[in-house]
Amino acid sequence: MTATVHPITARPGPASLDPLLQLVAPALNSVNEIILARMQSDVAVIPALAGHLISGGGKRLRPMLTLASAHLLDYGGTRHHKLSAAVEFIHTATLLHDDVVDGSEQRRGKKAANLIWGNQATVLVGDFLFSRAFELMVEDGSLKVLKILSSASAVIAQGEVDQLQTQRRIETTEERYLDVITAKTAVLFAAACQISAVVAERGEDVEAALDSYGRNLGIAFQLVDDAIDYAGDGAAMGKDAGDDFREGKLTLPVILAYKRGDSEARRFWEAAISGERNSDADFAEAIERMRAVGAIDDTLERARHYGRLAVDAIADFPAGKAKSAMTETVAFAVQRAY
Amino acid sequence: MTATVHPITARPGPASLDPLLQLVAPALNSVNEIILARMQSDVAVIPALAGHLISGGGKRLRPMLTLASAHLLDYGGTRHHKLSAAVEFIHTATLLHDDVVDGSEQRRGKKAANLIWGNQATVLVGDFLFSRAFELMVEDGSLKVLKILSSASAVIAQGEVDQLQTQRRIETTEERYLDVITAKTAVLFAAACQISAVVAERGEDVEAALDSYGRNLGIAFQLVDDAIDYAGDGAAMGKDAGDDFREGKLTLPVILAYKRGDSEARRFWEAAISGERNSDADFAEAIERMRAVGAIDDTLERARHYGRLAVDAIADFPAGKAKSAMTETVAFAVQRAY
């Protein structure tokens, strides 16, 4: 095995997901087959609706993390293929419910499912995929995996409800915001990685290391997503820049800009988050106000901090293709905004 | 043990749920404690929203069936308490999602949760309860129970999507309608009963018998619900008579009235189901048209047929309080409309 280590601090060039993709490509084909087979139903709208999201431009990031983690542990079996599919189903179910909850118009660069099939079918197909995820786990038969993913699912739902409460509350603290994104995003990243340690039977320390890698990577991803909404190229992300702003979504750049702003700035942010300022001109003003206090840069710096924790979490594992790919994935996560 | 058998055909007096309630009362207290403990969350809206439905007037019919089935098998343990709570959580989750999907205004005689807390929180609290159900099952540790209830959940979601399709399709057959209500209602009744046979380790024949009892009872219940919408006392049911009619919901009384009607009647039903006739006068006309062709009576006769199947399914079990209570529950189910 040729080992190339890419420490994220020492690599100036653009990082990409390619090493991760190359690492997991053969296994990912098998996972995709399981996903396609298990989203079928006699009720035709189910595969149509589920396929719109599942087949349409998703990165499969979470299942790829399960597969990469299994590589890192030199696990030679295939049990994690079904479990990767289960993780993707849970993720897809939460996206479908999110789209209904947020009234989304776009998802992954396509029209959101709820706008094509309606909120009703979208909620129910989410429920269906969630049930299918558990069926896949039951077939695998590990109660520990079932415990990790049922507990993750409960935390995700709690996080989503929690976010509904914070959505328009400008005085939300950074700590509380981190709790929300940990629950909403990072916990499933963590579970996706940890379950490979369970099937590889590598013990609780290894489980904890992979949980930590996934959790910190997830936080980094979410923080960069938050920053990109005020800085990035919407087309590349499959979402429009300014979406969060127009929805009055409270994210870390807003929290920092509010906290660091003078009383005039605070009035602007209060109005923005309560939905009174959501024009293009307001959005341009928001970006300017953020830049003036370094809110976007510092959100990205926070993301790099969590990225470093993710890299450190797998420091003990032997060098190799898997470790390199997982390290470069972190670099990709934090560099996307540039 | 004093054994009193109540064959449903030979008992003229009013049946009630009292024997079932008396049979399971002590265990039901323990189940209620588990339910209350497990719907808690740091996110305050979760227990508030969940409690609105769970504490408010629910019959706990499904958990009671789990408990009664355990009695029937002389199971002496307590594992089924957690599993009863899991069944109730799955049921509550589907009710919350139903209320969002149907735009319900009332549930169990109270304002529907979605009207108080909004569709967003209602969807997400449903997801939370669904996850909690799986956590409870994982704690119990039976993969077979997990399989039964994850598969039931997938079937329920499919049935709900299927019903969205049939909702305004007047030419739906009775067979197809039975498939929908089997998926939507009867499968969870069946699972609630079957899981007691699993924890009591009584083998597949006993599992199949209890599955059959629950499944046929569930169909009977749903058909009587359908009939009551055109015949019953809405206040007693916690729903208004005519709700199904005004929502253009296709149920068996409508299917029979349409099928047996002349061309004028068919035009009426087509207009009714497509939402063009939903006034009080239209509802009165609907009832009259149903009565003219015996559609309500024959829906109730179908319900009695499934009720007889339910009673026969447990015929092999020894007489006793449990069998009596389960038999009278069937009688209650089919007599409610009178």
XYZ file of C-alpha atoms in Angstrom:
676
model
C 0.000 0.000 0.000
C 1.483 3.367 -0.958
C 0.917 5.885 1.760
C 0.541 9.575 0.984
C -0.385 11.796 3.875
C -1.983 15.136 3.140
C -1.960 17.207 6.297
C -4.505 19.899 5.624
C -2.384 22.736 6.911
C 0.542 21.922 4.589
C -1.342 21.483 1.321
C -1.824 24.684 -0.588
C -3.463 23.232 -3.738
C -7.189 22.696 -4.103
C -8.408 19.660 -2.207
C -11.124 17.495 -3.717
C -13.354 14.539 -2.977
C -11.561 12.523 -5.704
C -9.341 10.443 -3.385
C -12.412 9.513 -1.336
C -14.367 8.642 -4.480
C -11.525 6.526 -5.857
C -11.114 4.742 -2.543
C -14.752 3.721 -2.244
C -15.851 3.499 -5.904
C -16.246 -0.299 -6.181
C -18.088 -0.607 -2.872
C -20.192 2.451 -3.682
C -21.550 0.669 -6.747
C -22.770 -2.110 -4.512
C -24.288 0.419 -2.101
C -26.042 2.171 -4.977
C -27.544 -1.138 -6.091
C -28.868 -1.749 -2.581
C -30.272 1.792 -2.459
C -32.056 1.391 -5.793
C -33.418 -2.058 -4.897
C -34.699 -0.964 -1.497
C -36.428 2.234 -2.535
C -38.740 0.211 -4.810
C -42.414 -0.182 -3.959
C -45.607 -1.210 -5.713
C -46.772 2.297 -4.981
C -45.199 4.004 -7.993
C -44.874 7.464 -6.522
C -42.485 6.154 -3.854
C -39.544 5.206 -6.123
C -40.290 8.246 -8.311
C -40.157 10.676 -5.412
C -37.323 8.960 -3.562
C -35.348 8.583 -6.787
C -35.688 12.277 -7.588
C -33.575 13.015 -4.559
C -31.493 9.849 -4.236
C -30.503 9.515 -7.877
C -30.299 13.219 -8.455
C -26.949 14.711 -7.727
C -26.470 13.630 -4.132
C -22.843 13.321 -3.152
C -23.437 10.122 -1.128
C -21.055 11.676 1.354
C -22.333 9.810 4.402
C -22.250 6.321 2.853
C -18.810 7.151 1.453
C -17.650 7.920 4.986
C -18.924 4.539 6.175
C -17.046 2.862 3.331
C -13.860 4.872 3.888
C -13.932 4.116 7.608
C -14.180 0.402 6.839
C -11.139 0.802 4.563
C -9.233 2.577 7.300
C -9.826 -0.446 9.543
C -8.949 -2.958 6.794
C -12.400 -4.494 7.207
C -12.739 -7.157 4.521
C -16.463 -7.942 4.669
C -19.505 -6.399 3.012
C -21.893 -5.901 5.939
C -21.271 -2.175 5.843
C -22.759 -1.919 2.332
C -26.324 -2.393 3.593
C -25.588 -0.140 6.531
C -24.271 2.600 4.215
C -27.551 2.388 2.334
C -29.420 2.676 5.642
C -27.457 5.816 6.512
C -28.282 7.343 3.111
C -31.977 6.503 3.576
C -32.042 8.190 6.981
C -30.322 11.221 5.479
C -32.730 11.326 2.526
C -35.733 10.991 4.837
C -34.552 13.965 6.879
C -33.940 16.007 3.693
C -37.476 15.279 2.469
C -38.950 16.310 5.805
C -36.672 19.374 5.879
C -37.939 20.454 2.491
C -41.500 20.304 3.768
C -40.581 22.027 7.020
C -38.562 24.779 5.301
C -40.841 25.130 2.257
C -37.728 24.621 0.110
C -37.872 25.388 -3.571
C -34.547 23.862 -4.557
C -32.553 20.872 -3.396
C -29.319 19.748 -4.983
C -29.896 22.074 -7.926
C -33.282 20.562 -8.747
C -36.844 21.492 -7.924
C -37.588 20.257 -4.389
C -39.700 17.064 -4.192
C -42.469 18.778 -2.226
C -43.065 21.202 -5.102
C -43.490 18.331 -7.581
C -45.344 15.716 -5.516
C -46.740 17.867 -2.722
C -45.993 18.029 0.980
C -48.184 15.046 1.770
C -46.392 12.464 -0.352
C -43.035 13.984 0.594
C -43.645 13.498 4.329
C -44.846 9.931 3.797
C -42.046 8.867 1.461
C -39.648 10.193 4.096
C -41.367 7.910 6.615
C -41.094 5.027 4.175
C -37.343 5.512 3.662
C -36.827 5.818 7.385
C -38.596 2.490 7.917
C -36.591 0.913 5.104
C -33.393 2.088 6.813
C -34.380 0.161 9.913
C -35.292 -2.899 7.868
C -31.780 -2.866 6.369
C -30.220 -2.594 9.826
C -32.407 -5.411 11.149
C -31.259 -7.619 8.266
C -27.671 -6.905 9.227
C -28.566 -7.869 12.771
C -26.251 -5.705 14.884
C -28.129 -4.306 17.861
C -25.250 -1.908 18.446
C -25.613 -0.419 14.964
C -29.374 -0.205 15.512
C -28.744 1.590 18.774
C -26.311 4.065 17.214
C -28.595 4.936 14.316
C -31.898 5.003 16.215
C -30.307 7.261 18.781
C -28.809 9.447 16.018
C -32.245 9.704 14.411
C -33.848 10.828 17.657
C -31.113 13.440 18.124
C -31.555 14.687 14.541
C -35.302 15.142 15.043
C -34.694 16.953 18.335
C -32.139 19.183 16.643
C -34.586 20.062 13.893
C -37.271 21.004 16.395
C -34.689 22.969 18.365
C -33.755 24.831 15.195
C -37.371 25.790 14.598
C -37.205 27.584 17.933
C -33.894 29.366 17.278
C -34.741 30.195 13.678
C -35.827 33.766 14.317
C -34.121 34.326 17.655
C -31.247 36.721 17.075
C -29.813 36.367 20.593
C -28.957 32.672 20.079
C -25.437 32.020 21.342
C -22.666 30.401 19.335
C -22.688 27.481 21.794
C -26.375 26.882 21.305
C -25.971 27.099 17.557
C -23.213 24.493 17.690
C -25.566 22.199 19.621
C -28.150 22.584 16.869
C -25.793 21.776 13.983
C -24.209 18.941 15.932
C -27.637 17.387 16.272
C -28.804 18.268 12.760
C -25.714 17.306 10.808
C -22.718 16.102 12.766
C -24.370 13.237 14.649
C -25.208 11.365 11.440
C -21.679 11.933 10.067
C -20.373 10.502 13.366
C -22.709 7.504 13.236
C -21.826 6.821 9.592
C -18.162 6.463 10.569
C -18.654 4.699 13.897
C -20.755 1.853 12.525
C -17.817 0.635 10.436
C -15.832 0.196 13.638
C -18.749 -1.816 15.017
C -18.934 -4.214 12.064
C -15.127 -4.478 12.034
C -15.324 -5.341 15.757
C -12.513 -2.996 16.666
C -13.628 -1.970 20.141
C -14.869 1.206 21.765
C -11.691 3.278 21.397
C -11.727 2.862 17.640
C -15.473 3.539 17.586
C -14.862 6.731 19.557
C -12.089 7.840 17.194
C -14.259 7.398 14.121
C -17.229 9.020 15.843
C -14.989 12.007 16.571
C -13.707 12.177 12.987
C -17.238 12.177 11.585
C -18.649 14.559 14.179
C -15.971 17.211 13.685
C -16.047 16.823 9.911
C -19.824 17.279 10.024
C -19.557 20.490 12.046
C -16.882 21.795 9.659
C -19.066 20.985 6.641
C -22.077 22.741 8.122
C -20.142 25.860 9.120
C -18.667 26.141 5.622
C -22.165 25.690 4.155
C -23.302 28.545 6.375
C -20.422 30.750 5.200
C -20.934 29.874 1.517
C -24.492 31.162 1.699
C -22.954 34.632 2.162
C -19.838 34.155 0.075
C -20.038 31.341 -2.380
C -21.163 30.307 -5.794
C -24.741 29.104 -5.393
C -24.822 27.074 -8.619
C -21.891 24.932 -7.503
C -23.653 24.050 -4.256
C -27.064 23.391 -5.702
C -28.449 26.142 -3.570
C -28.723 29.829 -4.116
C -26.488 32.199 -2.214
C -28.685 34.154 0.125
C -31.201 31.363 0.748
C -30.437 31.289 4.460
C -30.624 35.084 4.631
C -33.977 35.306 2.855
C -35.420 32.610 5.103
C -34.273 34.454 8.193
C -32.152 31.467 9.156
C -29.849 32.096 12.041
C -26.384 30.768 11.210
C -22.959 31.440 12.679
C -22.039 34.321 10.311
C -25.196 36.136 11.443
C -24.582 35.353 15.112
C -21.057 36.759 14.889
C -22.098 39.825 12.882
C -24.858 40.604 15.376
C -22.657 40.093 18.409
C -19.862 42.251 17.034
C -22.102 44.927 15.552
C -22.972 48.354 16.952
C -26.554 49.270 17.786
C -27.309 50.242 14.163
C -25.960 46.903 12.901
C -27.965 45.070 15.524
C -31.147 46.765 14.369
C -30.356 45.655 10.815
C -29.853 42.019 11.886
C -32.948 42.020 14.055
C -35.002 43.210 11.101
C -33.321 40.732 8.757
C -33.902 37.731 10.994
C -37.501 38.698 11.655
C -38.049 38.687 7.885
C -38.419 42.432 7.351
C -35.297 42.791 5.210
C -34.907 40.155 2.543
C -34.384 42.006 -0.757
C -31.265 41.628 -2.906
C -30.090 45.010 -1.647
C -30.578 43.837 1.944
C -28.561 40.734 1.146
C -25.719 42.838 -0.293
C -25.817 44.978 2.848
C -25.720 41.832 4.997
C -22.559 40.622 3.268
C -20.940 44.017 3.664
C -21.780 44.142 7.346
C -20.401 40.644 7.827
C -17.160 41.493 6.034
C -16.762 44.640 8.127
C -16.542 42.547 11.308
C -14.878 39.447 9.841
C -17.937 37.261 10.455
C -17.529 35.129 7.316
C -13.773 34.663 7.700
C -14.155 33.738 11.330
C -16.917 31.251 10.568
C -14.465 29.607 8.168
C -11.753 29.740 10.816
C -14.099 27.942 13.214
C -14.675 25.358 10.488
C -10.911 24.857 10.099
C -10.676 24.330 13.861
C -13.182 21.457 13.695
C -11.424 20.166 10.595
C -8.186 19.936 12.563
C -9.971 17.998 15.305
C -11.270 15.571 12.673
C -7.776 15.002 11.277
C -6.356 14.503 14.769
C -9.097 12.006 15.598
C -7.668 9.528 13.083
C -3.996 10.383 13.733
C -3.339 7.014 15.403
C -4.352 4.977 12.373
C -1.648 3.735 10.011
C -0.900 5.835 6.948
C -2.470 4.608 3.745
C -4.944 5.416 1.020
C -7.897 5.482 3.385
C -6.288 7.849 5.856
C -5.117 10.104 3.026
C -8.559 10.191 1.452
C -10.253 10.906 4.777
C -7.744 13.667 5.498
C -8.233 15.231 2.082
C -12.001 15.060 2.580
C -11.573 17.311 5.587
C -9.419 19.662 3.515
C -12.094 19.698 0.802
C -14.769 20.449 3.386
C -12.989 23.518 4.731
C -11.622 24.806 1.401
C -14.891 24.759 -0.541
C -15.598 28.405 0.137
C -12.500 29.699 -1.661
C -59.322 -18.576 36.549
C -63.009 -18.145 35.770
C -63.665 -18.464 32.080
C -66.498 -16.642 30.417
C -66.687 -16.829 26.658
C -68.614 -14.180 24.787
C -69.163 -15.312 21.218
C -69.941 -12.124 19.366
C -72.893 -13.542 17.453
C -74.686 -14.732 20.591
C -74.379 -11.652 22.757
C -77.159 -9.131 22.281
C -76.175 -6.621 24.986
C -73.818 -3.717 24.425
C -70.165 -4.794 24.312
C -67.518 -2.546 25.802
C -63.774 -2.175 26.197
C -64.133 -2.608 29.980
C -63.035 -6.267 30.144
C -59.924 -5.383 28.113
C -59.208 -2.383 30.335
C -59.636 -4.436 33.520
C -57.404 -7.174 32.166
C -54.494 -4.882 31.344
C -54.928 -2.042 33.852
C -51.913 -2.758 36.091
C -49.542 -3.323 33.154
C -50.958 -0.312 31.346
C -49.858 1.917 34.229
C -46.322 0.702 33.717
C -46.615 1.290 29.955
C -47.925 4.803 30.572
C -44.940 5.541 32.796
C -42.573 4.392 30.054
C -44.443 6.490 27.488
C -44.248 9.606 29.653
C -40.569 9.073 30.486
C -39.563 8.472 26.870
C -41.374 11.369 25.277
C -39.293 13.781 27.374
C -36.673 15.973 25.749
C -34.677 19.082 26.584
C -36.476 20.661 23.661
C -39.641 21.713 25.506
C -41.976 21.708 22.522
C -41.432 17.955 22.052
C -43.089 16.701 25.270
C -45.717 19.447 24.953
C -46.697 18.469 21.425
C -46.347 14.715 21.942
C -48.221 14.920 25.249
C -51.112 16.781 23.653
C -51.861 13.676 21.627
C -50.485 10.928 23.868
C -51.979 12.135 27.152
C -55.122 13.454 25.562
C -57.899 10.942 25.232
C -56.118 8.215 23.314
C -57.598 4.787 23.931
C -54.157 3.088 24.018
C -55.859 0.367 22.038
C -52.704 -0.974 20.373
C -50.620 -1.240 23.549
C -53.629 -2.809 25.264
C -53.692 -5.459 22.543
C -50.014 -6.207 23.153
C -50.716 -6.551 26.860
C -53.845 -8.684 26.346
C -51.983 -10.975 23.943
C -49.275 -11.497 26.560
C -52.031 -12.399 29.053
C -53.543 -14.854 26.586
C -50.156 -16.611 26.428
C -49.640 -16.497 30.211
C -46.408 -14.574 29.643
C -45.080 -13.642 33.060
C -42.352 -11.131 32.172
C -42.381 -7.385 31.561
C -40.470 -7.068 28.279
C -43.692 -6.305 26.436
C -44.217 -3.122 28.461
C -41.453 -1.266 26.604
C -42.607 -2.779 23.348
C -46.193 -1.625 23.976
C -44.838 1.882 24.438
C -42.916 1.527 21.162
C -46.126 0.516 19.369
C -47.947 3.533 20.797
C -45.100 5.837 19.708
C -45.226 4.480 16.164
C -48.984 4.967 16.143
C -48.704 8.504 17.524
C -46.013 9.382 14.969
C -48.262 8.266 12.121
C -51.212 10.230 13.584
C -49.100 13.394 13.769
C -47.964 12.952 10.173
C -51.531 12.119 9.116
C -52.782 15.335 10.653
C -50.258 17.289 8.604
C -51.024 15.283 5.463
C -54.795 15.582 5.857
C -54.805 19.125 7.208
C -56.849 17.835 10.155
C -58.583 20.256 12.463
C -59.599 17.800 15.159
C -58.041 14.703 16.636
C -59.514 12.765 19.537
C -61.946 15.600 20.228
C -59.164 18.179 20.602
C -57.613 20.708 18.292
C -55.092 18.897 16.073
C -51.433 19.405 17.043
C -50.537 20.934 13.670
C -53.012 23.786 14.280
C -51.406 24.610 17.626
C -47.701 24.043 16.941
C -47.626 24.204 13.144
C -46.946 21.579 10.526
C -43.196 21.883 10.899
C -42.918 20.916 14.548
C -45.625 18.294 14.090
C -43.684 16.491 11.340
C -40.481 16.594 13.351
C -41.994 15.455 16.648
C -43.460 12.532 14.690
C -39.939 11.713 13.527
C -38.705 11.993 17.085
C -41.328 9.583 18.440
C -40.624 7.164 15.623
C -36.918 7.178 16.539
C -37.765 6.757 20.207
C -39.872 3.709 19.312
C -36.830 2.109 17.728
C -34.670 3.012 20.705
C -37.137 1.195 22.983
C -37.072 -1.870 20.728
C -33.279 -1.838 20.608
C -33.178 -1.766 24.420
C -35.408 -4.836 24.462
C -33.003 -6.442 22.034
C -35.237 -8.743 19.976
C -34.271 -8.562 16.319
C -37.515 -10.330 15.462
C -39.587 -7.626 17.126
C -37.484 -4.994 15.363
C -38.127 -6.759 12.082
C -41.880 -6.968 12.662
C -42.228 -3.312 13.612
C -39.813 -1.853 11.039
C -41.579 -3.806 8.340
C -44.992 -2.711 9.687
C -43.807 0.899 9.631
C -42.704 0.629 5.999
C -46.061 -0.900 5.062
C -47.948 1.853 6.928
C -46.060 4.568 5.048
C -46.679 2.810 1.730
C -50.367 2.503 2.584
C -50.579 6.198 3.360
C -48.965 7.128 0.058
C -51.247 4.665 -1.705
C -54.248 6.314 -0.065
C -53.159 9.712 -1.344
C -53.504 8.251 -4.836
C -56.924 6.636 -4.258
C -58.286 9.574 -2.300
C -60.171 11.163 -5.167
C -60.445 8.135 -7.451
C -64.060 7.011 -7.438
C -63.417 3.817 -9.402
C -61.248 2.311 -6.634
C -62.291 -1.300 -6.053
C -63.276 -2.773 -2.708
C -60.218 -5.049 -2.920
C -57.862 -2.144 -3.416
C -59.517 -0.251 -0.575
C -59.022 -3.243 1.713
C -55.329 -3.257 0.785
C -55.097 0.388 1.797
C -56.759 -0.023 5.198
C -54.835 -3.223 5.865
C -51.621 -1.275 5.349
C -52.794 1.876 7.124
C -54.440 0.321 10.170
C -54.527 -3.463 10.361
C -50.800 -4.147 10.020
C -49.967 -2.279 13.238
C -52.825 -4.006 15.111
C -51.359 -7.314 13.857
C -47.824 -6.395 14.884
C -49.003 -5.217 18.321
C -50.442 -8.676 18.991
C -47.716 -10.726 17.305
C -44.835 -9.232 19.282
C -46.234 -10.669 22.511
C -45.941 -14.137 20.995
C -42.323 -13.318 20.138
C -41.374 -12.249 23.672
C -43.299 -15.223 25.090
C -41.285 -17.455 22.701
C -44.350 -19.381 21.618
C -43.357 -20.187 18.035
C -44.551 -19.171 14.603
C -48.027 -20.735 14.745
C -48.925 -18.719 17.806
C -47.377 -15.625 16.239
C -49.499 -16.184 13.134
C -52.680 -16.641 15.198
C -52.151 -13.381 17.057
C -51.164 -11.588 13.854
C -54.447 -12.767 12.348
C -56.473 -11.669 15.385
C -54.966 -8.183 15.269
C -55.154 -7.832 11.500
C -58.827 -8.773 11.253
C -59.739 -6.700 14.289
C -57.942 -3.746 12.697
C -59.865 -4.088 9.451
C -63.143 -4.386 11.375
C -62.321 -1.265 13.395
C -61.493 0.758 10.305
C -64.608 -0.324 8.407
C -66.804 0.610 11.372
C -65.004 3.966 11.581
C -65.806 4.464 7.907
C -69.477 3.623 8.481
C -69.754 5.818 11.585
C -68.706 8.835 9.547
C -72.054 8.474 7.738
C -74.121 7.092 10.604
C -72.687 7.754 14.009
C -72.396 10.226 16.775
C -69.340 12.312 15.985
C -68.782 13.613 19.510
C -68.397 10.094 20.891
C -65.693 9.313 18.356
C -63.753 12.531 18.704
C -64.390 13.228 15.072
C -67.251 14.911 13.299
C -69.706 12.885 11.261
C -69.189 13.828 7.636
C -65.463 14.551 7.950
C -64.596 11.838 5.447
C -67.322 13.072 3.094
C -66.229 16.702 3.209
C -62.608 15.708 2.585
C -63.659 13.636 -0.440
C -62.206 10.559 1.238
C -63.006 7.357 -0.546
C -64.194 4.768 1.982
C -66.128 1.537 1.613
C -69.616 3.055 2.068
C -68.869 5.396 -0.850
C -67.390 2.613 -2.976
C -70.502 0.473 -2.449
C -72.924 3.358 -3.023
C -71.154 4.299 -6.253
C -70.965 0.731 -7.526
C -74.628 0.041 -6.811
C -75.903 3.426 -7.950
C -77.586 4.359 -11.232
C -76.012 6.908 -13.557
C -77.536 9.829 -11.644
C -76.187 8.473 -8.351
C -72.784 7.950 -9.927
C -72.689 11.569 -11.060
C -73.466 12.621 -7.496
C -70.644 10.510 -6.074
C -68.174 11.654 -8.723
C -68.931 15.267 -7.857
C -68.772 14.527 -4.122
C -65.402 12.796 -4.291
C -63.926 15.480 -6.523
C -64.876 18.014 -3.849
C -67.710 19.758 -5.719
C -70.415 18.698 -3.285
C -69.515 19.090 0.359
C -72.307 21.135 1.972
C -74.465 19.859 4.838
C -77.290 19.280 2.356
C -74.939 17.267 0.151
C -73.944 15.201 3.186
C -77.600 14.503 4.003
C -78.128 13.462 0.405
C -75.082 11.201 0.588
C -76.483 9.391 3.634
C -79.851 8.982 1.927
C -78.245 7.582 -1.202
C -76.172 5.166 0.891
C -79.211 3.981 2.810
C -81.147 3.445 -0.424
C -78.600 0.832 -1.571
C -77.652 -0.563 1.852
C -74.088 0.767 1.645
C -73.726 1.555 5.352
C -75.340 -1.668 6.564
C -73.202 -3.725 4.233
C -70.021 -1.943 5.314
C -70.945 -2.960 8.866
C -71.679 -6.504 7.672
C -68.199 -6.625 6.120
C -66.817 -5.434 9.460
C -68.648 -8.234 11.264
C -67.125 -10.705 8.802
C -63.609 -9.600 9.740
C -64.633 -9.575 13.391
C -65.605 -13.252 13.100
C -62.222 -14.018 11.549
C -60.521 -12.295 14.479
C -62.488 -14.357 17.005
C -61.736 -17.570 15.123
C -58.038 -16.734 15.011
C -57.792 -17.150 18.786
C -60.252 -20.063 19.017
C -57.500 -22.558 19.890
C -56.396 -20.710 22.997
C -57.748 -21.810 26.364
C -60.778 -19.990 27.742
C -60.050 -17.384 30.355
C -60.191 -13.695 31.142
C -57.805 -12.765 28.339
C -59.679 -14.645 25.651
C -62.995 -13.244 26.893
C -61.659 -9.697 26.901
C -60.157 -10.063 23.420
C -63.424 -11.523 22.136
C -65.487 -8.736 23.659
C -63.076 -6.191 22.159
C -64.039 -7.520 18.742
C -67.712 -7.266 19.672
C -67.153 -3.693 20.817
C -65.386 -2.869 17.569
C -68.252 -4.019 15.387
C -71.108 -2.787 17.624
C -69.896 0.778 18.043
C -72.077 2.055 15.234
C -75.349 1.074 16.866
